[in-house]
mmCIF file of C-alpha atoms in Angstrom:
data_model
loop_
_atom_site.group_PDB
_atom_site.id
_atom_site.type_symbol
_atom_site.label_atom_id
_atom_site.label_comp_id
_atom_site.label_asym_id
_atom_site.label_seq_id
_atom_site.Cartn_x
_atom_site.Cartn_y
_atom_site.Cartn_z
ATOM 1 C CA UNK A 432 -266.766 -5.079 240.282
ATOM 2 C CA UNK A 433 -263.270 -5.361 241.734
ATOM 3 C CA UNK A 434 -260.554 -5.697 239.089
ATOM 4 C CA UNK A 435 -258.209 -8.683 239.099
ATOM 5 C CA UNK A 436 -254.496 -8.391 239.885
ATOM 6 C CA UNK A 437 -253.416 -8.527 236.236
ATOM 7 C CA UNK A 438 -255.872 -5.799 235.233
ATOM 8 C CA UNK A 439 -254.796 -3.727 238.250
ATOM 9 C CA UNK A 440 -251.118 -4.145 237.334
ATOM 10 C CA UNK A 441 -251.831 -3.129 233.732
ATOM 11 C CA UNK A 442 -253.649 -0.011 234.945
ATOM 12 C CA UNK A 443 -250.743 0.891 237.235
ATOM 13 C CA UNK A 444 -248.205 0.215 234.494
ATOM 14 C CA UNK A 445 -250.112 2.286 231.925
ATOM 15 C CA UNK A 446 -250.265 5.091 234.467
ATOM 16 C CA UNK A 447 -246.493 5.109 234.837
ATOM 17 C CA UNK A 448 -246.394 3.363 238.217
ATOM 18 C CA UNK A 449 -244.082 0.596 237.066
ATOM 19 C CA UNK A 450 -242.707 -0.439 240.473
ATOM 20 C CA UNK A 451 -246.212 -0.760 241.914
ATOM 21 C CA UNK A 452 -247.265 -2.850 238.936
ATOM 22 C CA UNK A 453 -244.329 -5.236 239.428
ATOM 23 C CA UNK A 454 -245.163 -5.613 243.141
ATOM 24 C CA UNK A 455 -248.779 -6.500 242.340
ATOM 25 C CA UNK A 456 -247.665 -9.060 239.747
ATOM 26 C CA UNK A 457 -245.052 -10.578 242.076
ATOM 27 C CA UNK A 458 -247.696 -11.120 244.760
ATOM 28 C CA UNK A 459 -250.105 -12.607 242.231
ATOM 29 C CA UNK A 460 -247.495 -14.963 240.741
ATOM 30 C CA UNK A 461 -246.555 -16.311 244.180
ATOM 31 C CA UNK A 462 -250.112 -17.675 244.396
ATOM 32 C CA UNK A 463 -250.600 -18.378 240.662
ATOM 33 C CA UNK A 464 -247.158 -19.285 239.240
ATOM 34 C CA UNK A 465 -248.654 -20.650 235.991
ATOM 35 C CA UNK A 466 -250.326 -17.407 234.867
ATOM 36 C CA UNK A 467 -248.549 -16.812 231.548
ATOM 37 C CA UNK A 468 -250.206 -13.453 230.899
ATOM 38 C CA UNK A 469 -249.067 -12.164 234.304
ATOM 39 C CA UNK A 470 -245.524 -13.299 233.547
ATOM 40 C CA UNK A 471 -245.625 -11.581 230.174
ATOM 41 C CA UNK A 472 -246.884 -8.335 231.711
ATOM 42 C CA UNK A 473 -244.234 -8.498 234.453
ATOM 43 C CA UNK A 474 -241.403 -9.004 231.955
ATOM 44 C CA UNK A 475 -242.703 -6.187 229.764
ATOM 45 C CA UNK A 476 -242.982 -3.850 232.745
ATOM 46 C CA UNK A 477 -239.403 -4.633 233.790
ATOM 47 C CA UNK A 478 -238.326 -3.735 230.276
ATOM 48 C CA UNK A 479 -240.209 -0.442 230.502
ATOM 49 C CA UNK A 480 -238.372 0.134 233.790
ATOM 50 C CA UNK A 481 -235.141 -0.304 231.767
ATOM 51 C CA UNK A 482 -234.102 -3.208 233.990
ATOM 52 C CA UNK A 483 -232.869 -5.134 230.962
ATOM 53 C CA UNK A 484 -231.156 -7.984 232.830
ATOM 54 C CA UNK A 485 -234.244 -8.749 234.918
ATOM 55 C CA UNK A 486 -236.561 -8.392 231.906
ATOM 56 C CA UNK A 487 -234.400 -10.746 229.856
ATOM 57 C CA UNK A 488 -234.379 -13.339 232.632
ATOM 58 C CA UNK A 489 -238.135 -12.982 233.156
ATOM 59 C CA UNK A 490 -238.934 -13.423 229.464
ATOM 60 C CA UNK A 491 -236.604 -16.409 229.090
ATOM 61 C CA UNK A 492 -237.993 -18.165 232.173
ATOM 62 C CA UNK A 493 -241.599 -17.486 231.182
ATOM 63 C CA UNK A 494 -240.997 -18.780 227.669
ATOM 64 C CA UNK A 495 -239.467 -21.995 229.022
ATOM 65 C CA UNK A 496 -242.617 -22.553 231.098
ATOM 66 C CA UNK A 497 -245.023 -21.482 228.344
ATOM 67 C CA UNK A 498 -243.375 -22.219 224.974
ATOM 68 C CA UNK A 499 -246.731 -22.034 223.196
ATOM 69 C CA UNK A 500 -247.572 -18.482 224.320
ATOM 70 C CA UNK A 501 -247.605 -16.239 221.251
ATOM 71 C CA UNK A 502 -247.460 -12.919 223.086
ATOM 72 C CA UNK A 503 -244.444 -13.942 225.150
ATOM 73 C CA UNK A 504 -242.392 -14.917 222.104
ATOM 74 C CA UNK A 505 -243.311 -11.817 220.172
ATOM 75 C CA UNK A 506 -242.698 -9.424 223.088
ATOM 76 C CA UNK A 507 -239.357 -11.074 223.917
ATOM 77 C CA UNK A 508 -238.230 -10.882 220.283
ATOM 78 C CA UNK A 509 -239.245 -7.214 220.128
ATOM 79 C CA UNK A 510 -237.244 -6.419 223.272
ATOM 80 C CA UNK A 511 -234.198 -8.246 221.880
ATOM 81 C CA UNK A 512 -234.467 -6.347 218.599
ATOM 82 C CA UNK A 513 -234.929 -2.952 220.240
ATOM 83 C CA UNK A 514 -231.883 -3.500 222.464
ATOM 84 C CA UNK A 515 -229.634 -4.400 219.527
ATOM 85 C CA UNK A 516 -229.665 -8.199 219.864
ATOM 86 C CA UNK A 517 -230.942 -8.623 216.320
ATOM 87 C CA UNK A 518 -229.487 -12.069 215.679
ATOM 88 C CA UNK A 519 -231.161 -13.530 218.789
ATOM 89 C CA UNK A 520 -234.458 -11.859 217.949
ATOM 90 C CA UNK A 521 -234.402 -13.198 214.383
ATOM 91 C CA UNK A 522 -233.544 -16.715 215.611
ATOM 92 C CA UNK A 523 -236.450 -16.626 218.065
ATOM 93 C CA UNK A 524 -238.912 -15.537 215.379
ATOM 94 C CA UNK A 525 -237.585 -17.985 212.779
ATOM 95 C CA UNK A 526 -237.915 -20.828 215.243
ATOM 96 C CA UNK A 527 -241.443 -19.991 216.349
ATOM 97 C CA UNK A 528 -242.964 -18.052 213.469
ATOM 98 C CA UNK A 529 -245.578 -20.741 212.729
ATOM 99 C CA UNK A 530 -246.929 -20.343 216.241
ATOM 100 C CA UNK A 531 -247.152 -16.556 216.161
ATOM 101 C CA UNK A 532 -249.754 -14.321 214.653
ATOM 102 C CA UNK A 533 -248.299 -14.605 211.128
ATOM 103 C CA UNK A 534 -248.631 -10.945 210.112
ATOM 104 C CA UNK A 535 -247.064 -9.605 213.309
ATOM 105 C CA UNK A 536 -244.209 -12.106 213.227
ATOM 106 C CA UNK A 537 -243.441 -11.398 209.568
ATOM 107 C CA UNK A 538 -243.553 -7.642 210.178
ATOM 108 C CA UNK A 539 -241.182 -7.800 213.150
ATOM 109 C CA UNK A 540 -238.792 -10.152 211.355
ATOM 110 C CA UNK A 541 -238.926 -7.788 208.372
ATOM 111 C CA UNK A 542 -238.008 -4.889 210.660
ATOM 112 C CA UNK A 543 -234.991 -6.828 211.938
ATOM 113 C CA UNK A 544 -233.847 -7.492 208.363
ATOM 114 C CA UNK A 545 -234.407 -3.809 207.546
ATOM 115 C CA UNK A 546 -232.297 -2.631 210.490
ATOM 116 C CA UNK A 547 -229.512 -5.007 209.410
ATOM 117 C CA UNK A 548 -229.614 -3.573 205.884
ATOM 118 C CA UNK A 549 -230.994 -6.766 204.332
ATOM 119 C CA UNK A 550 -233.505 -4.893 202.197
ATOM 120 C CA UNK A 551 -234.429 -7.745 199.856
ATOM 121 C CA UNK A 552 -235.397 -10.052 202.732
ATOM 122 C CA UNK A 553 -237.172 -7.215 204.551
ATOM 123 C CA UNK A 554 -239.206 -6.379 201.442
ATOM 124 C CA UNK A 555 -240.406 -9.988 201.089
ATOM 125 C CA UNK A 556 -241.389 -10.185 204.762
ATOM 126 C CA UNK A 557 -243.280 -6.866 204.714
ATOM 127 C CA UNK A 558 -245.142 -7.987 201.595
ATOM 128 C CA UNK A 559 -246.049 -11.236 203.381
ATOM 129 C CA UNK A 560 -247.266 -9.329 206.445
ATOM 130 C CA UNK A 561 -249.445 -7.066 204.285
ATOM 131 C CA UNK A 562 -250.958 -10.000 202.414
ATOM 132 C CA UNK A 563 -252.016 -11.406 205.791
ATOM 133 C CA UNK A 564 -253.014 -8.041 207.270
ATOM 134 C CA UNK A 565 -253.414 -5.264 204.653
ATOM 135 C CA UNK A 566 -253.871 -2.671 207.419
ATOM 136 C CA UNK A 567 -250.589 -3.389 209.237
ATOM 137 C CA UNK A 568 -249.131 0.143 209.650
ATOM 138 C CA UNK A 569 -245.450 -0.616 210.365
ATOM 139 C CA UNK A 570 -245.135 -3.099 207.520
ATOM 140 C CA UNK A 571 -246.742 -0.628 205.107
ATOM 141 C CA UNK A 572 -244.572 2.301 206.244
ATOM 142 C CA UNK A 573 -241.277 0.429 206.052
ATOM 143 C CA UNK A 574 -242.165 -1.158 202.708
ATOM 144 C CA UNK A 575 -242.789 2.356 201.313
ATOM 145 C CA UNK A 576 -239.342 3.417 202.574
ATOM 146 C CA UNK A 577 -237.636 0.453 200.866
ATOM 147 C CA UNK A 578 -239.442 1.133 197.610
ATOM 148 C CA UNK A 579 -238.450 4.802 197.787
ATOM 149 C CA UNK A 580 -234.727 4.148 198.268
ATOM 150 C CA UNK A 581 -234.702 1.455 195.552
ATOM 151 C CA UNK A 582 -236.703 3.368 192.928
ATOM 152 C CA UNK A 583 -235.291 3.917 189.411
ATOM 153 C CA UNK A 584 -233.569 7.262 188.930
ATOM 154 C CA UNK A 585 -232.400 9.775 186.345
ATOM 155 C CA UNK A 586 -229.690 12.281 187.272
ATOM 156 C CA UNK A 587 -228.343 15.217 185.231
ATOM 157 C CA UNK A 588 -225.244 17.041 186.495
ATOM 158 C CA UNK A 589 -223.884 19.994 184.497
ATOM 159 C CA UNK A 590 -220.339 21.161 185.240
ATOM 160 C CA UNK A 591 -218.364 24.301 184.366
ATOM 161 C CA UNK A 592 -214.758 25.036 185.315
ATOM 162 C CA UNK A 593 -212.498 27.991 184.671
ATOM 163 C CA UNK A 594 -208.963 28.652 185.888
ATOM 164 C CA UNK A 595 -206.011 30.845 184.868
ATOM 165 C CA UNK A 596 -203.805 28.141 183.292
ATOM 166 C CA UNK A 597 -205.805 28.824 181.007
ATOM 167 C CA UNK A 598 -208.061 25.789 180.853
ATOM 168 C CA UNK A 599 -211.858 25.887 180.672
ATOM 169 C CA UNK A 600 -214.072 22.812 180.793
ATOM 170 C CA UNK A 601 -217.779 22.427 180.263
ATOM 171 C CA UNK A 602 -219.767 19.234 180.317
ATOM 172 C CA UNK A 603 -222.785 17.356 181.579
ATOM 173 C CA UNK A 604 -223.225 13.908 183.101
ATOM 174 C CA UNK A 605 -226.468 12.108 182.347
ATOM 175 C CA UNK A 606 -227.141 8.973 184.399
ATOM 176 C CA UNK A 607 -230.049 6.556 184.547
ATOM 177 C CA UNK A 608 -230.284 3.562 186.867
ATOM 178 C CA UNK A 609 -232.558 0.931 188.270
ATOM 179 C CA UNK A 610 -232.517 -1.755 190.957
ATOM 180 C CA UNK A 611 -232.703 -5.470 190.202
ATOM 181 C CA UNK A 612 -233.176 -6.014 193.935
ATOM 182 C CA UNK A 613 -233.156 -3.441 196.772
ATOM 183 C CA UNK A 614 -229.406 -4.109 197.153
ATOM 184 C CA UNK A 615 -228.272 -4.497 193.530
ATOM 185 C CA UNK A 616 -228.464 -1.751 190.930
ATOM 186 C CA UNK A 617 -227.244 -0.926 187.446
ATOM 187 C CA UNK A 618 -226.466 2.551 186.131
ATOM 188 C CA UNK A 619 -225.797 3.780 182.610
ATOM 189 C CA UNK A 620 -223.795 7.006 182.417
ATOM 190 C CA UNK A 621 -222.809 9.340 179.575
ATOM 191 C CA UNK A 622 -220.316 12.154 180.169
ATOM 192 C CA UNK A 623 -219.264 14.482 177.316
ATOM 193 C CA UNK A 624 -216.697 17.105 178.397
ATOM 194 C CA UNK A 625 -215.366 19.964 176.285
ATOM 195 C CA UNK A 626 -211.898 21.335 177.084
ATOM 196 C CA UNK A 627 -210.851 24.744 175.804
ATOM 197 C CA UNK A 628 -207.360 26.284 175.782
ATOM 198 C CA UNK A 629 -207.948 28.617 172.867
ATOM 199 C CA UNK A 630 -208.883 25.669 170.653
ATOM 200 C CA UNK A 631 -211.522 23.223 171.845
ATOM 201 C CA UNK A 632 -211.513 19.444 172.165
ATOM 202 C CA UNK A 633 -214.377 17.206 173.227
ATOM 203 C CA UNK A 634 -213.971 13.869 174.997
ATOM 204 C CA UNK A 635 -216.829 11.483 175.683
ATOM 205 C CA UNK A 636 -217.045 8.686 178.281
ATOM 206 C CA UNK A 637 -219.927 6.193 178.288
ATOM 207 C CA UNK A 638 -220.108 3.691 181.160
ATOM 208 C CA UNK A 639 -222.201 0.887 182.602
ATOM 209 C CA UNK A 640 -221.845 0.276 186.350
ATOM 210 C CA UNK A 641 -223.139 -2.557 188.526
ATOM 211 C CA UNK A 642 -223.348 -1.932 192.286
ATOM 212 C CA UNK A 643 -224.177 -4.394 195.037
ATOM 213 C CA UNK A 644 -224.137 -4.565 198.840
ATOM 214 C CA UNK A 645 -223.839 -7.514 201.231
ATOM 215 C CA UNK A 646 -224.942 -6.135 204.639
ATOM 216 C CA UNK A 647 -224.027 -9.173 206.752
ATOM 217 C CA UNK A 648 -220.519 -9.268 205.291
ATOM 218 C CA UNK A 649 -220.372 -5.428 205.412
ATOM 219 C CA UNK A 650 -219.055 -5.329 201.852
ATOM 220 C CA UNK A 651 -220.044 -3.034 199.000
ATOM 221 C CA UNK A 652 -218.846 -3.642 195.432
ATOM 222 C CA UNK A 653 -218.949 -1.674 192.176
ATOM 223 C CA UNK A 654 -217.942 -2.947 188.751
ATOM 224 C CA UNK A 655 -217.902 -0.700 185.703
ATOM 225 C CA UNK A 656 -216.933 -0.798 182.041
ATOM 226 C CA UNK A 657 -217.045 1.876 179.379
ATOM 227 C CA UNK A 658 -215.796 3.354 176.158
ATOM 228 C CA UNK A 659 -213.788 6.581 176.020
ATOM 229 C CA UNK A 660 -213.801 8.581 172.785
ATOM 230 C CA UNK A 661 -210.858 10.891 172.367
ATOM 231 C CA UNK A 662 -209.696 13.241 169.655
ATOM 232 C CA UNK A 663 -210.104 12.117 166.079
ATOM 233 C CA UNK A 664 -212.976 9.797 167.028
ATOM 234 C CA UNK A 665 -210.713 7.027 168.401
ATOM 235 C CA UNK A 666 -212.053 4.800 171.217
ATOM 236 C CA UNK A 667 -210.431 3.190 174.227
ATOM 237 C CA UNK A 668 -212.022 0.752 176.672
ATOM 238 C CA UNK A 669 -212.140 1.572 180.360
ATOM 239 C CA UNK A 670 -212.881 -0.520 183.428
ATOM 240 C CA UNK A 671 -213.107 -0.100 187.173
ATOM 241 C CA UNK A 672 -213.652 -2.235 190.265
ATOM 242 C CA UNK A 673 -214.256 -0.940 193.777
ATOM 243 C CA UNK A 674 -214.653 -2.810 197.058
ATOM 244 C CA UNK A 675 -215.810 -0.982 200.186
ATOM 245 C CA UNK A 676 -215.824 -2.284 203.746
ATOM 246 C CA UNK A 677 -218.383 -0.870 206.186
ATOM 247 C CA UNK A 678 -216.507 -0.527 209.454
ATOM 248 C CA UNK A 679 -219.540 0.669 211.423
ATOM 249 C CA UNK A 680 -220.443 4.038 212.828
ATOM 250 C CA UNK A 681 -220.984 5.435 209.327
ATOM 251 C CA UNK A 682 -217.362 4.736 208.304
ATOM 252 C CA UNK A 683 -216.771 2.934 204.989
#
């Protein structure tokens, strides 16, 4: 049985013959301009050819002609996301999510949130995708990653210092923390330090710190308060506030 043009183009495309696949689809679409699946395959093949301008135009035109086609919307949103146009991809999925396969749309929208650092929104979307499709691999993998980076923690850091002033210090920092959301955490920290210059004195700082991040605004904040115990058992209150701006490229 002779294969149809769309099947032939898919075989050529899957075999790496992208240009040949596009030529077959162009000829087919001249005779059958309303074949949505052929348009989808052509746009996807242009993307695989790295002809991003032509792929973008092909997807947009096909979606205008076939606004109900689930595969077109999902493939176009995936291309937009993978080429860094996250806002456009999210808008496309938000607008048409009810018409898409719900698990796939939620998983892709969750990935976009994840890449933008919006971990709380990504977590909800991955959980939704897995309720609809418990076997969805990307949603499950990325949800595990979010849970790993937002897991409670305990940290113990001993410290010893000697110099010729003379001044020796010895201490340990014990810290425990947990996340209210994937972007908001609280830490409790205790830090006794013993200073020795012949005679020894011990100072003790206990702190509570709240940290939060706003990925879209590129702002990180930390607020802390504590009690410092000095010599003779006297206490003083301490406080701190930090604001960080993420400038991009790993610079904060």
